[in-house]
Amino acid sequence: MNIMKLVLAVDDEQFPDSHQLLDDFTESLRLVRQAASARS
């Protein structure tokens, strides 16, 4: 099974553009997954 689920809560005071934060987080996870696959 290759599924990972996360639940995040974002404080709008700290991160006014929460959608961009989540987009960046998604991209970071994609890069980590690619790096891990390349090592195996």
mmCIF file of N, CA and C in Angstrom:
data_model
loop_
_atom_site.group_PDB
_atom_site.id
_atom_site.type_symbol
_atom_site.label_atom_id
_atom_site.label_comp_id
_atom_site.label_asym_id
_atom_site.label_seq_id
_atom_site.Cartn_x
_atom_site.Cartn_y
_atom_site.Cartn_z
ATOM 1 N N MET A 1 0.854 -1.173 0.000
ATOM 2 C CA MET A 1 0.000 0.000 0.000
ATOM 3 C C MET A 1 0.899 1.235 0.000
ATOM 4 N N ASN A 2 0.694 2.126 -0.950
ATOM 5 C CA ASN A 2 1.518 3.322 -1.088
ATOM 6 C C ASN A 2 0.707 4.587 -0.848
ATOM 7 N N ILE A 3 0.036 4.637 0.284
ATOM 8 C CA ILE A 3 -0.807 5.790 0.587
ATOM 9 C C ILE A 3 -0.335 6.416 1.890
ATOM 10 N N MET A 4 -0.247 7.734 1.870
ATOM 11 C CA MET A 4 0.082 8.472 3.080
ATOM 12 C C MET A 4 -0.953 9.580 3.220
ATOM 13 N N LYS A 5 -1.586 9.654 4.377
ATOM 14 C CA LYS A 5 -2.585 10.687 4.622
ATOM 15 C C LYS A 5 -2.103 11.574 5.756
ATOM 16 N N LEU A 6 -2.275 12.865 5.564
ATOM 17 C CA LEU A 6 -1.901 13.846 6.574
ATOM 18 C C LEU A 6 -3.070 14.782 6.810
ATOM 19 N N VAL A 7 -3.214 15.204 8.035
ATOM 20 C CA VAL A 7 -4.195 16.225 8.373
ATOM 21 C C VAL A 7 -3.413 17.398 8.944
ATOM 22 N N LEU A 8 -3.572 18.557 8.331
ATOM 23 C CA LEU A 8 -2.846 19.741 8.758
ATOM 24 C C LEU A 8 -3.822 20.847 9.127
ATOM 25 N N ALA A 9 -3.466 21.581 10.149
ATOM 26 C CA ALA A 9 -4.201 22.787 10.515
ATOM 27 C C ALA A 9 -3.229 23.951 10.358
ATOM 28 N N VAL A 10 -3.674 25.002 9.706
ATOM 29 C CA VAL A 10 -2.797 26.132 9.427
ATOM 30 C C VAL A 10 -3.376 27.389 10.060
ATOM 31 N N ASP A 11 -2.530 28.097 10.784
ATOM 32 C CA ASP A 11 -2.912 29.370 11.397
ATOM 33 C C ASP A 11 -2.777 30.472 10.346
ATOM 34 N N ASP A 12 -3.895 31.071 9.965
ATOM 35 C CA ASP A 12 -3.873 32.113 8.935
ATOM 36 C C ASP A 12 -3.052 33.329 9.345
ATOM 37 N N GLU A 13 -2.885 33.541 10.637
ATOM 38 C CA GLU A 13 -2.054 34.653 11.111
ATOM 39 C C GLU A 13 -0.585 34.403 10.769
ATOM 40 N N GLN A 14 -0.150 33.155 10.867
ATOM 41 C CA GLN A 14 1.244 32.802 10.599
ATOM 42 C C GLN A 14 1.501 32.572 9.112
ATOM 43 N N PHE A 15 0.508 32.028 8.425
ATOM 44 C CA PHE A 15 0.643 31.685 7.005
ATOM 45 C C PHE A 15 -0.560 32.240 6.247
ATOM 46 N N PRO A 16 -0.483 33.497 5.829
ATOM 47 C CA PRO A 16 -1.646 34.109 5.175
ATOM 48 C C PRO A 16 -2.051 33.421 3.870
ATOM 49 N N ASP A 17 -1.102 32.797 3.175
ATOM 50 C CA ASP A 17 -1.427 32.090 1.932
ATOM 51 C C ASP A 17 -1.304 30.586 2.181
ATOM 52 N N SER A 18 -2.264 30.031 2.895
ATOM 53 C CA SER A 18 -2.194 28.621 3.286
ATOM 54 C C SER A 18 -2.232 27.689 2.073
ATOM 55 N N HIS A 19 -2.880 28.094 1.006
ATOM 56 C CA HIS A 19 -2.924 27.245 -0.190
ATOM 57 C C HIS A 19 -1.531 27.100 -0.800
ATOM 58 N N GLN A 20 -0.770 28.181 -0.826
ATOM 59 C CA GLN A 20 0.599 28.107 -1.346
ATOM 60 C C GLN A 20 1.458 27.248 -0.431
ATOM 61 N N LEU A 21 1.257 27.370 0.868
ATOM 62 C CA LEU A 21 1.996 26.544 1.826
ATOM 63 C C LEU A 21 1.746 25.065 1.547
ATOM 64 N N LEU A 22 0.500 24.690 1.345
ATOM 65 C CA LEU A 22 0.173 23.290 1.083
ATOM 66 C C LEU A 22 0.689 22.838 -0.282
ATOM 67 N N ASP A 23 0.667 23.719 -1.264
ATOM 68 C CA ASP A 23 1.251 23.376 -2.569
ATOM 69 C C ASP A 23 2.749 23.112 -2.427
ATOM 70 N N ASP A 24 3.434 23.961 -1.657
ATOM 71 C CA ASP A 24 4.872 23.770 -1.432
ATOM 72 C C ASP A 24 5.138 22.476 -0.672
ATOM 73 N N PHE A 25 4.291 22.173 0.294
ATOM 74 C CA PHE A 25 4.428 20.946 1.077
ATOM 75 C C PHE A 25 4.258 19.719 0.176
ATOM 76 N N THR A 26 3.280 19.772 -0.705
ATOM 77 C CA THR A 26 3.039 18.683 -1.652
ATOM 78 C C THR A 26 4.249 18.479 -2.556
ATOM 79 N N GLU A 27 4.798 19.570 -3.059
ATOM 80 C CA GLU A 27 5.978 19.481 -3.921
ATOM 81 C C GLU A 27 7.167 18.902 -3.157
ATOM 82 N N SER A 28 7.342 19.297 -1.906
ATOM 83 C CA SER A 28 8.439 18.759 -1.090
ATOM 84 C C SER A 28 8.292 17.258 -0.896
ATOM 85 N N LEU A 29 7.089 16.795 -0.620
ATOM 86 C CA LEU A 29 6.861 15.358 -0.459
ATOM 87 C C LEU A 29 7.133 14.607 -1.760
ATOM 88 N N ARG A 30 6.768 15.207 -2.888
ATOM 89 C CA ARG A 30 7.035 14.582 -4.184
ATOM 90 C C ARG A 30 8.538 14.425 -4.406
ATOM 91 N N LEU A 31 9.301 15.450 -4.055
ATOM 92 C CA LEU A 31 10.755 15.391 -4.216
ATOM 93 C C LEU A 31 11.384 14.356 -3.293
ATOM 94 N N VAL A 32 10.877 14.252 -2.067
ATOM 95 C CA VAL A 32 11.384 13.247 -1.124
ATOM 96 C C VAL A 32 11.103 11.853 -1.666
ATOM 97 N N ARG A 33 9.907 11.647 -2.192
ATOM 98 C CA ARG A 33 9.544 10.337 -2.746
ATOM 99 C C ARG A 33 10.433 9.975 -3.930
ATOM 100 N N GLN A 34 10.698 10.941 -4.800
ATOM 101 C CA GLN A 34 11.576 10.688 -5.942
ATOM 102 C C GLN A 34 12.985 10.325 -5.479
ATOM 103 N N ALA A 35 13.492 11.049 -4.491
ATOM 104 C CA ALA A 35 14.845 10.777 -3.993
ATOM 105 C C ALA A 35 14.917 9.395 -3.356
ATOM 106 N N ALA A 36 13.888 9.019 -2.611
ATOM 107 C CA ALA A 36 13.869 7.703 -1.969
ATOM 108 C C ALA A 36 13.796 6.596 -3.022
ATOM 109 N N SER A 37 13.029 6.808 -4.074
ATOM 110 C CA SER A 37 12.921 5.810 -5.146
ATOM 111 C C SER A 37 14.239 5.666 -5.892
ATOM 112 N N ALA A 38 14.949 6.756 -6.064
ATOM 113 C CA ALA A 38 16.222 6.724 -6.784
ATOM 114 C C ALA A 38 17.287 5.962 -6.001
ATOM 115 N N ARG A 39 17.187 5.956 -4.688
ATOM 116 C CA ARG A 39 18.173 5.270 -3.853
ATOM 117 C C ARG A 39 17.941 3.774 -3.798
ATOM 118 N N SER A 40 16.730 3.311 -4.097
ATOM 119 C CA SER A 40 16.463 1.872 -3.980
ATOM 120 C C SER A 40 16.853 1.102 -5.206
#
